[in-house]
Short mmCIF file of C-alpha atoms in Angstrom, two decimals:
data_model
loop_
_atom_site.label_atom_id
_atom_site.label_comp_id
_atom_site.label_asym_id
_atom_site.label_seq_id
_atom_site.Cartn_x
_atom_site.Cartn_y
_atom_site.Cartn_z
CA UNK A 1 7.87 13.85 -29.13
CA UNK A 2 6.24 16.66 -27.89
CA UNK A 3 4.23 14.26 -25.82
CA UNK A 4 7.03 12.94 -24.64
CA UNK A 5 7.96 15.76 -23.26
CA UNK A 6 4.92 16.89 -21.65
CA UNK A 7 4.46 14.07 -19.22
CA UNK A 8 8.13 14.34 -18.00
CA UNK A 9 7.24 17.68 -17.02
CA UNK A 10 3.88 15.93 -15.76
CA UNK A 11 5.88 13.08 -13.66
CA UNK A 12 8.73 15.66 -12.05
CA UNK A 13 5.65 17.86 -10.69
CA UNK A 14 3.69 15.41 -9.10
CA UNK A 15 7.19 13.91 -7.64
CA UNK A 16 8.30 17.78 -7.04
CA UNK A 17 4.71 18.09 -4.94
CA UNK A 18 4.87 14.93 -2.75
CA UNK A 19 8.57 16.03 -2.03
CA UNK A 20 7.20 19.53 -0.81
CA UNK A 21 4.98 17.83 1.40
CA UNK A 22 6.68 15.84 3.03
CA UNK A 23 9.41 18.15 3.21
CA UNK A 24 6.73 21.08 4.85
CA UNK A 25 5.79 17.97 7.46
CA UNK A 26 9.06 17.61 8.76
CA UNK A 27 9.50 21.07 8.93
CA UNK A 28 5.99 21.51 10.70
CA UNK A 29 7.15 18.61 13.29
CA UNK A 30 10.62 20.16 13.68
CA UNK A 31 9.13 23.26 14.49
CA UNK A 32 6.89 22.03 17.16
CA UNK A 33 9.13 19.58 19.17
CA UNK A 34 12.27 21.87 19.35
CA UNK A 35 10.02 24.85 21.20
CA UNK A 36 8.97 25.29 24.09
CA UNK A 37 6.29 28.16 25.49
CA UNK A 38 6.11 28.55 29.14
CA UNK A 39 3.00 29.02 30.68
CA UNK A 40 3.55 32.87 30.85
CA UNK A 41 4.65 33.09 27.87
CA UNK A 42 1.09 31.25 26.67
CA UNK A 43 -1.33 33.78 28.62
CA UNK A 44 0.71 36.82 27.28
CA UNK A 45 0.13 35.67 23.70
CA UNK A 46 -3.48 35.20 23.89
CA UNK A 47 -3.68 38.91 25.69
CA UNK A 48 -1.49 40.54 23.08
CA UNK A 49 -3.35 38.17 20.22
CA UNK A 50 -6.65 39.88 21.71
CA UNK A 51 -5.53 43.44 22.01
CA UNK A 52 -4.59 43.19 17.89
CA UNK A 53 -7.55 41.64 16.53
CA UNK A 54 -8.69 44.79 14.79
CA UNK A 55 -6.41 44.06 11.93
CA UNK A 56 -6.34 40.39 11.41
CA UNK A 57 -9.08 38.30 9.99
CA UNK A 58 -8.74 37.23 6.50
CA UNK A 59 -8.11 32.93 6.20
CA UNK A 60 -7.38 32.63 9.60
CA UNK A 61 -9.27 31.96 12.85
CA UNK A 62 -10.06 34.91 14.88
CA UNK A 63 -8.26 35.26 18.32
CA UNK A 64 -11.28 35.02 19.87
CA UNK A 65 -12.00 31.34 17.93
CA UNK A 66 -8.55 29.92 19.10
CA UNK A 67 -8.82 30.85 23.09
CA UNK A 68 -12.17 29.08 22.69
CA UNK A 69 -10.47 26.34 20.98
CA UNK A 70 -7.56 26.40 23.74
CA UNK A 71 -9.61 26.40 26.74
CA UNK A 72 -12.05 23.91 25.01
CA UNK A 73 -9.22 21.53 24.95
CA UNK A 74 -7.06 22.26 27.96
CA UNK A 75 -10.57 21.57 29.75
CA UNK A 76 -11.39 18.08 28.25
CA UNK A 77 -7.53 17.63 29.42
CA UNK A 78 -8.04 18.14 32.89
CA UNK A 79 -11.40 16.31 33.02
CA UNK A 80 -9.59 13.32 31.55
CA UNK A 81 -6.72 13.99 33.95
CA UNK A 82 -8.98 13.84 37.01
CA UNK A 83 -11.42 11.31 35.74
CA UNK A 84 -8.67 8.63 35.07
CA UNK A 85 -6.57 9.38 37.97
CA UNK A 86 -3.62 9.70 35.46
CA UNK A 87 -1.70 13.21 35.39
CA UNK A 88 0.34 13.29 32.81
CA UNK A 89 3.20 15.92 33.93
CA UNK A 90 5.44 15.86 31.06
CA UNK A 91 5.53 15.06 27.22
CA UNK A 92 7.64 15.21 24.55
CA UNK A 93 7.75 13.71 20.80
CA UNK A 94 9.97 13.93 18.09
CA UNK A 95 9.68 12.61 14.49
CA UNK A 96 12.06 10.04 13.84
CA UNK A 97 11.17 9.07 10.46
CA UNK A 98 8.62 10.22 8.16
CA UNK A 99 8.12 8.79 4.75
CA UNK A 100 4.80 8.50 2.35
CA UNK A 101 2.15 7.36 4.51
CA UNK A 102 4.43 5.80 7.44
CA UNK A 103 5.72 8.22 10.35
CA UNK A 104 7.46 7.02 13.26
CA UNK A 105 7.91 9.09 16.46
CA UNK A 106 9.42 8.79 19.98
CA UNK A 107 7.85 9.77 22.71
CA UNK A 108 8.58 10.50 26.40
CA UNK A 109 6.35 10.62 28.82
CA UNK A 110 6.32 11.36 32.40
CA UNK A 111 3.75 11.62 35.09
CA UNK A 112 2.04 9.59 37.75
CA UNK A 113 -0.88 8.18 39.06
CA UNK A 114 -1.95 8.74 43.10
CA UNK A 115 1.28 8.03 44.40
CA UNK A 116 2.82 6.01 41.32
CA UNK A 117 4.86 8.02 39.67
CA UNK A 118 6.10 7.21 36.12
CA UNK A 119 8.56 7.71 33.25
CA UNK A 120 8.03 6.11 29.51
CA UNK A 121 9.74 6.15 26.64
CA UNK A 122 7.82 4.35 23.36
CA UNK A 123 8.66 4.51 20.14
CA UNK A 124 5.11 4.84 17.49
CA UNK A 125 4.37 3.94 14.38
CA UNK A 126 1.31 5.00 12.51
CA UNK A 127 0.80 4.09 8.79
CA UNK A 128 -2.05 5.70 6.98
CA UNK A 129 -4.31 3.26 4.83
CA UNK A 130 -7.18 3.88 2.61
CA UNK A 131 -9.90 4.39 6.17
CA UNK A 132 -7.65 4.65 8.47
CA UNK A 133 -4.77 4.87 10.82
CA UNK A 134 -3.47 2.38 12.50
CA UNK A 135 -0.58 2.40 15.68
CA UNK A 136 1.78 -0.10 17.13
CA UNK A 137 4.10 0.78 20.17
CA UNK A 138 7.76 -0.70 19.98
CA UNK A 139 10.88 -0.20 22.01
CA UNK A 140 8.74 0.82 25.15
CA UNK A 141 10.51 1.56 28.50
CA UNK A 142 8.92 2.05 31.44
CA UNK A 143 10.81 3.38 34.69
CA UNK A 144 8.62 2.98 37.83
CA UNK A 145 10.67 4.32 40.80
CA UNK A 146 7.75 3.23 43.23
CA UNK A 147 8.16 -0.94 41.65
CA UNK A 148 9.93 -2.61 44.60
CA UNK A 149 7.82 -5.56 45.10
CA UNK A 150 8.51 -8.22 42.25
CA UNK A 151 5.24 -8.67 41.59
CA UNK A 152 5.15 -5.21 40.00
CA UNK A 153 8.65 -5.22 38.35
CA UNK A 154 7.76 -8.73 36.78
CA UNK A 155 4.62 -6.68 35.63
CA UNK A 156 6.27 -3.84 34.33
CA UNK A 157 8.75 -6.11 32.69
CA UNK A 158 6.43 -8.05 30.49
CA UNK A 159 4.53 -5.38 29.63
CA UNK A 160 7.81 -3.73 27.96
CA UNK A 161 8.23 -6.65 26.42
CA UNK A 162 5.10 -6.49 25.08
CA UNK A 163 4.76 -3.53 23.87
CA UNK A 164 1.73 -3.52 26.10
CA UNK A 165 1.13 -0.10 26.56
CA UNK A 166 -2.51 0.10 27.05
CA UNK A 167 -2.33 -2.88 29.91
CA UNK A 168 0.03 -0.70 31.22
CA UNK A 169 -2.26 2.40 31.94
CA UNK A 170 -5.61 0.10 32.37
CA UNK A 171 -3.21 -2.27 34.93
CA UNK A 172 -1.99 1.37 36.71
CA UNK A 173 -5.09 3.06 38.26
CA UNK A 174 -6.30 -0.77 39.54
CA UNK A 175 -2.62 -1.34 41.18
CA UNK A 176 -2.13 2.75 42.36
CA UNK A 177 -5.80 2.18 44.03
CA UNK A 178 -4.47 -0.45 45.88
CA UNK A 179 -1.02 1.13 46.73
CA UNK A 180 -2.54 3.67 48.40
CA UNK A 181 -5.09 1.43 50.03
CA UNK A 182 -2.15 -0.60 51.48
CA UNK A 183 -0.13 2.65 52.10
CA UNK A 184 -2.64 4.07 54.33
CA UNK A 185 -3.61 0.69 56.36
CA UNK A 186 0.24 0.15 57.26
CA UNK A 187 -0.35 3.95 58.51
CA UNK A 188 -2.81 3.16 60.58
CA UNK A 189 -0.97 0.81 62.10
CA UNK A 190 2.31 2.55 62.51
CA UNK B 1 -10.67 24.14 -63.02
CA UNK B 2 -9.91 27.91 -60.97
CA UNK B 3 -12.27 27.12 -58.59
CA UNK B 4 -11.39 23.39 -57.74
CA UNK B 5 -7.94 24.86 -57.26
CA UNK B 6 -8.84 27.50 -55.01
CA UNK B 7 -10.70 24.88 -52.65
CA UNK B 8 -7.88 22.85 -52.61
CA UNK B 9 -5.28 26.45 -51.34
CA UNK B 10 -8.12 26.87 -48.88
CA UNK B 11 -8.23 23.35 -47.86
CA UNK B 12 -4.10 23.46 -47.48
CA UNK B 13 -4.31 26.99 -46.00
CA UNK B 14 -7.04 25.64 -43.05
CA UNK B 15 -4.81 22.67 -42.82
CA UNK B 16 -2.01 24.70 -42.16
CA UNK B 17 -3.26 27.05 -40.24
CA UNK B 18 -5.04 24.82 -37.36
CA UNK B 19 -1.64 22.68 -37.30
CA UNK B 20 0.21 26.13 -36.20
CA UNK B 21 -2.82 26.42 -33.73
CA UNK B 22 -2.11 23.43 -32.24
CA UNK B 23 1.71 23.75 -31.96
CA UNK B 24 1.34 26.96 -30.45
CA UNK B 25 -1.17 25.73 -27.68
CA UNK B 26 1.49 22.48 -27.25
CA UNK B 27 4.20 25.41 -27.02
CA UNK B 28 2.27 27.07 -24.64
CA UNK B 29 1.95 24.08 -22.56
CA UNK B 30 5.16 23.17 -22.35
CA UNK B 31 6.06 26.49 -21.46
CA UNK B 32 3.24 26.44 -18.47
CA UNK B 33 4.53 23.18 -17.30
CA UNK B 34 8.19 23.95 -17.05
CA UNK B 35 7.47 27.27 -15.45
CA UNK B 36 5.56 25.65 -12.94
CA UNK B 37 8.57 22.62 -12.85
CA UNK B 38 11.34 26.10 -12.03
CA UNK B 39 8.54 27.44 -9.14
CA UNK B 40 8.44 24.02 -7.25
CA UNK B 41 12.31 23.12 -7.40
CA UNK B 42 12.36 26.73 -6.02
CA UNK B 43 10.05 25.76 -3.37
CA UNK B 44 11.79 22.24 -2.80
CA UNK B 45 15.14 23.86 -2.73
CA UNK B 46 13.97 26.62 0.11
CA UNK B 47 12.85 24.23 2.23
CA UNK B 48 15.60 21.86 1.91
CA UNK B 49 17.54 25.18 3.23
CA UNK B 50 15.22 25.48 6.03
CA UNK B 51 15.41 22.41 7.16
CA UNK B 52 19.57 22.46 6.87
CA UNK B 53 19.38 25.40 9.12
CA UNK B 54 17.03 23.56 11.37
CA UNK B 55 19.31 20.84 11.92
CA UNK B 56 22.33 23.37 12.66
CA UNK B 57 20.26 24.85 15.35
CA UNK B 58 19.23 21.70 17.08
CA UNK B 59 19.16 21.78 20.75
CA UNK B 60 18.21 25.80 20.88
CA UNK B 61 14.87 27.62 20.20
CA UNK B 62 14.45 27.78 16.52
CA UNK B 63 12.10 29.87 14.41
CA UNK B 64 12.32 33.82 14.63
CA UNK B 65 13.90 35.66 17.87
CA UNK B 66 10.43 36.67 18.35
CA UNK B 67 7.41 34.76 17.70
CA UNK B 68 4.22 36.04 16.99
CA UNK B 69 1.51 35.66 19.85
CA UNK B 70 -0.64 33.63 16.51
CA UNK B 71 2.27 31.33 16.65
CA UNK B 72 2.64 30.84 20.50
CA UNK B 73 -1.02 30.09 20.68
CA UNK B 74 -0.70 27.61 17.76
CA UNK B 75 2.00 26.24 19.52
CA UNK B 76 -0.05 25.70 22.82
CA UNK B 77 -2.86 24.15 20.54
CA UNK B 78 -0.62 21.51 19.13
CA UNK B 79 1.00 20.55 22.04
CA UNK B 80 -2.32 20.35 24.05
CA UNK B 81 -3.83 18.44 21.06
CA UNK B 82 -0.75 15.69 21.38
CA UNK B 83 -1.54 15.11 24.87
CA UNK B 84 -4.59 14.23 24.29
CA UNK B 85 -3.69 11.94 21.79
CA UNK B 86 -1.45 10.36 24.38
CA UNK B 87 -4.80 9.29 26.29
CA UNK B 88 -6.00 8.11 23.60
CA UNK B 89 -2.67 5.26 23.95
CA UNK B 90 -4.03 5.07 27.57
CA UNK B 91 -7.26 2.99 26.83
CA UNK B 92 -9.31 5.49 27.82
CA UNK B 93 -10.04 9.59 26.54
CA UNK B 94 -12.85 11.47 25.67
CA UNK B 95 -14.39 14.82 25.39
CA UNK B 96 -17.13 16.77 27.70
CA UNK B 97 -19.68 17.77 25.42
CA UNK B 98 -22.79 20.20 25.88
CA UNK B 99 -24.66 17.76 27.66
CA UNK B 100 -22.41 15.26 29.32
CA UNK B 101 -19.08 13.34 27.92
CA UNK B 102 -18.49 11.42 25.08
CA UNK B 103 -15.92 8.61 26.11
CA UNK B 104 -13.87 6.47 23.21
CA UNK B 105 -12.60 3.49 24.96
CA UNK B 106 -9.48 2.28 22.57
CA UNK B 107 -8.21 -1.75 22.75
CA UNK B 108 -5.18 -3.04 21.37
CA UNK B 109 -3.17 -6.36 21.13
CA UNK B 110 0.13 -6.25 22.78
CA UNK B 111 0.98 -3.30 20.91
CA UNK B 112 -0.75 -3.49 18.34
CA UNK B 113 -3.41 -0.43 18.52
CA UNK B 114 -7.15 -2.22 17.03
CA UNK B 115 -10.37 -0.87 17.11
CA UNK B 116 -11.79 2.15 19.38
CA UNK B 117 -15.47 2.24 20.55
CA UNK B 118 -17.51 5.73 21.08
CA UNK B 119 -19.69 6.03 24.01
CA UNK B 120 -21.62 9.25 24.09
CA UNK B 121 -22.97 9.59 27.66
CA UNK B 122 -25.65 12.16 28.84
CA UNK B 123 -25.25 13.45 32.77
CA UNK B 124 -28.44 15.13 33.08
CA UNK B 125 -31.31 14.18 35.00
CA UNK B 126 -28.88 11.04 36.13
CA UNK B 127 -25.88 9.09 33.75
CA UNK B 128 -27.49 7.28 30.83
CA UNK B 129 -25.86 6.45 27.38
CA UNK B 130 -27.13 8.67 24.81
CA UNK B 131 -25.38 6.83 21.35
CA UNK B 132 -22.52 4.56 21.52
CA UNK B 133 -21.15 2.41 18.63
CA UNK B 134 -20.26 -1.11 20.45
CA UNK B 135 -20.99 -4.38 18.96
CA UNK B 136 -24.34 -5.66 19.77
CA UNK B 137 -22.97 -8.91 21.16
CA UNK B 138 -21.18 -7.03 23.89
CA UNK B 139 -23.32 -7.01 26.93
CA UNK B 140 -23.49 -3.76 27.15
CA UNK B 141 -26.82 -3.03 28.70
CA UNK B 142 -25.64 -5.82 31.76
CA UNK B 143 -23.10 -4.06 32.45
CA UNK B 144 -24.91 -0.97 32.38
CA UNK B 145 -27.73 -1.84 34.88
CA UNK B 146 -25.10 -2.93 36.90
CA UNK B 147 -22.61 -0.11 37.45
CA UNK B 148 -23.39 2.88 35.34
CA UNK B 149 -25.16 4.92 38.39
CA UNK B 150 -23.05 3.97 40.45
CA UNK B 151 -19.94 3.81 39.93
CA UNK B 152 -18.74 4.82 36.06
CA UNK B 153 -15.10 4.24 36.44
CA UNK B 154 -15.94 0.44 36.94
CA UNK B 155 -18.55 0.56 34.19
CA UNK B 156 -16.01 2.20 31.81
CA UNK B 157 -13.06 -0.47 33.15
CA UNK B 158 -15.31 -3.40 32.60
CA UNK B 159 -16.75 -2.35 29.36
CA UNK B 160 -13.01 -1.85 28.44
CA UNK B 161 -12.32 -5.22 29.53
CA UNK B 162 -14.71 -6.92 27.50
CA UNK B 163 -14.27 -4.66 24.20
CA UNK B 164 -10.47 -5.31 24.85
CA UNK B 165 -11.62 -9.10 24.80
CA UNK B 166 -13.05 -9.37 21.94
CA UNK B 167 -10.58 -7.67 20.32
CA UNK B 168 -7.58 -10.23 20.97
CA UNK B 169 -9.81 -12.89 20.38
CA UNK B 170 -10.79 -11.41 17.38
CA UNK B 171 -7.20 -10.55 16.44
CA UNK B 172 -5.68 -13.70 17.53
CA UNK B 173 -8.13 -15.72 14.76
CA UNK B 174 -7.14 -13.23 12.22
CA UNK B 175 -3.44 -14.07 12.17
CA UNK B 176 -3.98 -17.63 12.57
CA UNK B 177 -6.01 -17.28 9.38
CA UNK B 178 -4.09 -14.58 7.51
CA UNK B 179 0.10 -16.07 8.61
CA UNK B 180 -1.05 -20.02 8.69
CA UNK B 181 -3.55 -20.66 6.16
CA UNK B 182 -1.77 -23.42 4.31
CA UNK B 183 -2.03 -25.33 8.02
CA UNK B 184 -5.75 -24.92 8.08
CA UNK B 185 -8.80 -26.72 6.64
CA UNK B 186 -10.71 -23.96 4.98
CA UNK B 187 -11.69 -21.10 6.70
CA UNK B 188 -11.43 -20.78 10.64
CA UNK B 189 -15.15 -21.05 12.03
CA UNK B 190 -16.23 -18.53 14.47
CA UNK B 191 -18.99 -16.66 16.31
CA UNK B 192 -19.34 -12.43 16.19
CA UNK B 193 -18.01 -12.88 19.86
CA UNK B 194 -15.21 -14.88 18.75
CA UNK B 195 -15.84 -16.36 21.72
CA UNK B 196 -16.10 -20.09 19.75
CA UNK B 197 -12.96 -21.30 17.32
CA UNK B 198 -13.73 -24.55 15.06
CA UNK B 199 -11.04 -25.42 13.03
CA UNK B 200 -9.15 -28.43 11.53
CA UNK B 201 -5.50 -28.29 11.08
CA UNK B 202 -1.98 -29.84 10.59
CA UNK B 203 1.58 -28.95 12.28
CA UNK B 204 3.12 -28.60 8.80
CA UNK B 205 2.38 -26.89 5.89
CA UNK B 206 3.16 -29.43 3.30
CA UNK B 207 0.73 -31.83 4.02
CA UNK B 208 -2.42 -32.08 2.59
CA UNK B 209 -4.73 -33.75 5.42
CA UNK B 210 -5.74 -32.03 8.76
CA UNK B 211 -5.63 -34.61 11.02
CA UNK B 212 -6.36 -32.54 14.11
CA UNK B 213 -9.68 -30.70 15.12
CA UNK B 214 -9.78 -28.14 17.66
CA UNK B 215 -12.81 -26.48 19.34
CA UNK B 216 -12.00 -23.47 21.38
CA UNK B 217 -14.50 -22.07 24.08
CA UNK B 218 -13.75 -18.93 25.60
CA UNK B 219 -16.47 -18.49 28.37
CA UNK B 220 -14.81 -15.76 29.99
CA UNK B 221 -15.93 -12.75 27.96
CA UNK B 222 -12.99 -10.94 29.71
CA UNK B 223 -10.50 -13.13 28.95
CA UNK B 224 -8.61 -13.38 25.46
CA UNK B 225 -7.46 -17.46 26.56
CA UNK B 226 -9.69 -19.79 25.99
CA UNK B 227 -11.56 -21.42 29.41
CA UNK B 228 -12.06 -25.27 27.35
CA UNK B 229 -10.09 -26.69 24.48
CA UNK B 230 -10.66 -29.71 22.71
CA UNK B 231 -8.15 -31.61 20.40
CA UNK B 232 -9.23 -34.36 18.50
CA UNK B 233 -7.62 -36.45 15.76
CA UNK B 234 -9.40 -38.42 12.89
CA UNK B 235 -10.50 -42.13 13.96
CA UNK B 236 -7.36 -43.06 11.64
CA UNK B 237 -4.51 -41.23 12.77
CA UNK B 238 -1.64 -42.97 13.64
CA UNK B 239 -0.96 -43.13 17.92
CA UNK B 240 1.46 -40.48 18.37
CA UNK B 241 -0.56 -37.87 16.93
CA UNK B 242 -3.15 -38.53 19.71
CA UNK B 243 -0.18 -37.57 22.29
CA UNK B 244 0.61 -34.05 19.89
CA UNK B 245 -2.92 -33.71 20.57
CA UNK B 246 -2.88 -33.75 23.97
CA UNK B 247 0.33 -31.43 24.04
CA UNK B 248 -1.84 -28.46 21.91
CA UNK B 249 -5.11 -28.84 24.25
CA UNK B 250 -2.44 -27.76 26.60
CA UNK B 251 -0.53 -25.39 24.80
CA UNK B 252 -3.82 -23.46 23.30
CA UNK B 253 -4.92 -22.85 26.62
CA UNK B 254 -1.90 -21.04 27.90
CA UNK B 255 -0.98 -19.40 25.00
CA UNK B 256 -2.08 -17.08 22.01
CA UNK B 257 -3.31 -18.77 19.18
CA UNK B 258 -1.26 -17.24 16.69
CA UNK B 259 1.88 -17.78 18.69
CA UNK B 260 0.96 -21.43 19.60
CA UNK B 261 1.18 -21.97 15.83
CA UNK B 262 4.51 -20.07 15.39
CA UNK B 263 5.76 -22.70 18.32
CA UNK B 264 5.03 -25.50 15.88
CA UNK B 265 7.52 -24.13 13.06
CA UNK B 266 10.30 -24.07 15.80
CA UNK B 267 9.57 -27.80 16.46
CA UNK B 268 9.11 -28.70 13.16
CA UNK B 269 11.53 -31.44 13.47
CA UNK B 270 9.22 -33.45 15.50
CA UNK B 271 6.28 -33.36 12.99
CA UNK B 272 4.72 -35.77 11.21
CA UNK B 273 3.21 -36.08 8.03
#
């Protein structure tokens, strides 16, 4: 009986705990995607987060430790923004459904590539399994204001439905190379 | 006699008192656990409330009129940390590291996200790969020699091209073998490269012979179509299946593998058994 009793207590908790979780995730995610920092507002918090270390140290990173860790990755952003030819102006993501190990989120996208500018809209699922995670895109839309020539739009179209996100991007710097190639010969000649 | 008797209280006693023992620590127990049960609901309940109140303010800047510069930072971090993530959906990202970069080329089917391959590159005295972790039976080192000095952006596209290769070959056998195993003799055969499919197979599922054998050469490491197909029935097979046969040596060299065989359930009215 007394058993009994013990692992109801038992089951609630552990039922209690996963609900906590994923209740604090979708909380977390809310959090994120409904704010907005300008860049201003970003250097004036890592001044003022500098001028108060004295106090602060206990569990959490030093101010010091996360400007290093900012700057760390805003510079492998740019690098990868330069390298790839692909500046990403714009993104936004918001949790659409999050449950045990599955979470599905949409994102938006916007940004361009030499002269091709772009606008997507995807929607992600991950699922978390014993190793790893894995991804699939759905529901993409791509907008491509620069995609007169039907070669391109028939492009754009199958990749959307496709779901072919990555031949997308890997398809983009090839095609925006020769764009501008073709932009600046019809230049010459003008 | 007196003493047997007094053994026998103390015996009772012991009894007695090791069974109130244990009810108490049982008591105890239960008393931990449903304290603990009262703190989470608390904790469940709050954040149930905070996420209410989340909801009501959707569309303007939630959290506290004034967030701490910690928070703001945080913020920054996350955000930043997302778009890289986004590069990762690009094919390729990567991070500079002491010495050079260390690229991670991802592939994918369709939209399906597969595998990603590391390629730690040094920059110092000249470009040279340090560690990377792609398959042995990619030519790597070809490519290497040919365009690594000179031109990385090609090397890193073309490596991409073949990994991303591979991949849908790769992927396009494991569906055919996971979603249409009941139309297949066996186990698919295949190379690492999955470059060369041997299989034997039937249109439906409910026979039991495989009258067709198909041997699929893809010689175009870049390409996820095969370049040569061969469809062959058994000596025995009645004449029409020789013209099904032609229709798939077609058929599996303009389309996936996986969805060639999906094609067959839609014209499963013309099969034969």
């Amino acid at each position: 009986m007394d058993n009994g009793n013990c692992q109801v207590y038992e089951e609630e908790i552990q039922s209690l705990e996963e609900e906590i979780k994923l209740l604090t995730e979708k909380y977390e995610d809310n959090q994120q995607e409904s704010t907005f920092f300008s860049d201003e507002e970003i250097l004036m918090s890592i001044t003022s987060l500098q001028k108060e270390f004295q106090g602060e140290s206990k569990g959490h990173e030093s101010p010091s430790d996360l400007k290093a860790q900012l700057e760390s990755l805003e510079t492998d952003l740019s690098f990868l923004m330069k390298f790839t030819g692909i500046q990403l102006r714009s993104h936004s993501k918001k949790t659409v459904e999050r449950t045990g190990n599955r979470t599905v989120q949409k994102h938006r996208l916007s940004g361009n590539c030499h002269s091709l500018s772009f606008q997507l809209e995807f929607h992600l699922l991950e699922m978390q399994n014993k190793e790893s995670v894995s991804a699939v895109v759905t529901d993409l839309n791509i907008i491509m204001p620069s995609a007169e020539d039907s070669d391109m739009s028939k492009f754009v179209s199958r990749t959307e439905e496709h779901g072919n996100l990555l031949t997308f991007f890997r398809s983009l710097s090839t095609y925006a190379e020769w764009f501008e190639h073709r932009r600046c010969t019809f230049l010459h000649f003008k | 006699g007196v003493f047997a008797h007094l053994e026998l209280l103390e015996a009772q006693a012991y009894k007695a008192a090791v069974k109130r023992e244990e009810m108490e620590q049982q008591e105890e127990k239960l008393a931990g656990l449903r304290a603990r049960v009262q703190e989470l609901r608390l904790q469940r309940d709050d954040l149930r409330a905070k996420l209410d109140l989340q909801q009501k303010q959707e569309g303007v800047v939630s959290g506290p009129a004034q967030p701490s510069p910690r928070a703001v930072v945080e913020w920054k971090i996350k955000s930043v940390k997302s778009m890289l993530q986004v590069f990762y959906l690009t094919g390729i990202s990567g991070k500079l590291t002491k010495r050079g970069v260390c690229f991670c080329i991802s592939t994918a089917y369709e939209g399906t996200y597969l595998d990603s391959y590391h390629l730690d590159l040094l920059t110092k005295p000249e470009v040279q790969i340090y560690r990377h972790s792609v398959p042995i039976f990619i030519p790597l080192q070809q490519i290497a020699k040919k365009y690594l000095q000179t031109d990385i952006r090609r090397f890193l596209a073309l490596l991409s091209d073949h990994l991303n290769a591979y991949v849908g070959r790769r992927y396009q056998a494991d569906q055919l073998q996971e979603h249409f195993s009941d139309q297949i003799e066996g186990t698919l055969q295949r190379n690492s490269l999955c470059n060369l499919l041997v299989f034997n197979y039937n249109v439906s599922s409910t026979s039991k012979t495989f009258p067709f054998h198909a041997r699929l050469l893809y010689r175009d490491l870049c390409c996820s179509l095969p370049t040569e197909v061969i469809v062959s029935c058994t000596l025995d097979a009645p004449a029409a299946l020789a013209e099904t046969a032609a229709a798939h040596m077609d058929l599996f060299r303009r389309m996936a593998l996986h969805k060639a065989f999906l094609s067959f359930r839609s014209n499963a009215g013309e099969s034969m058994d």
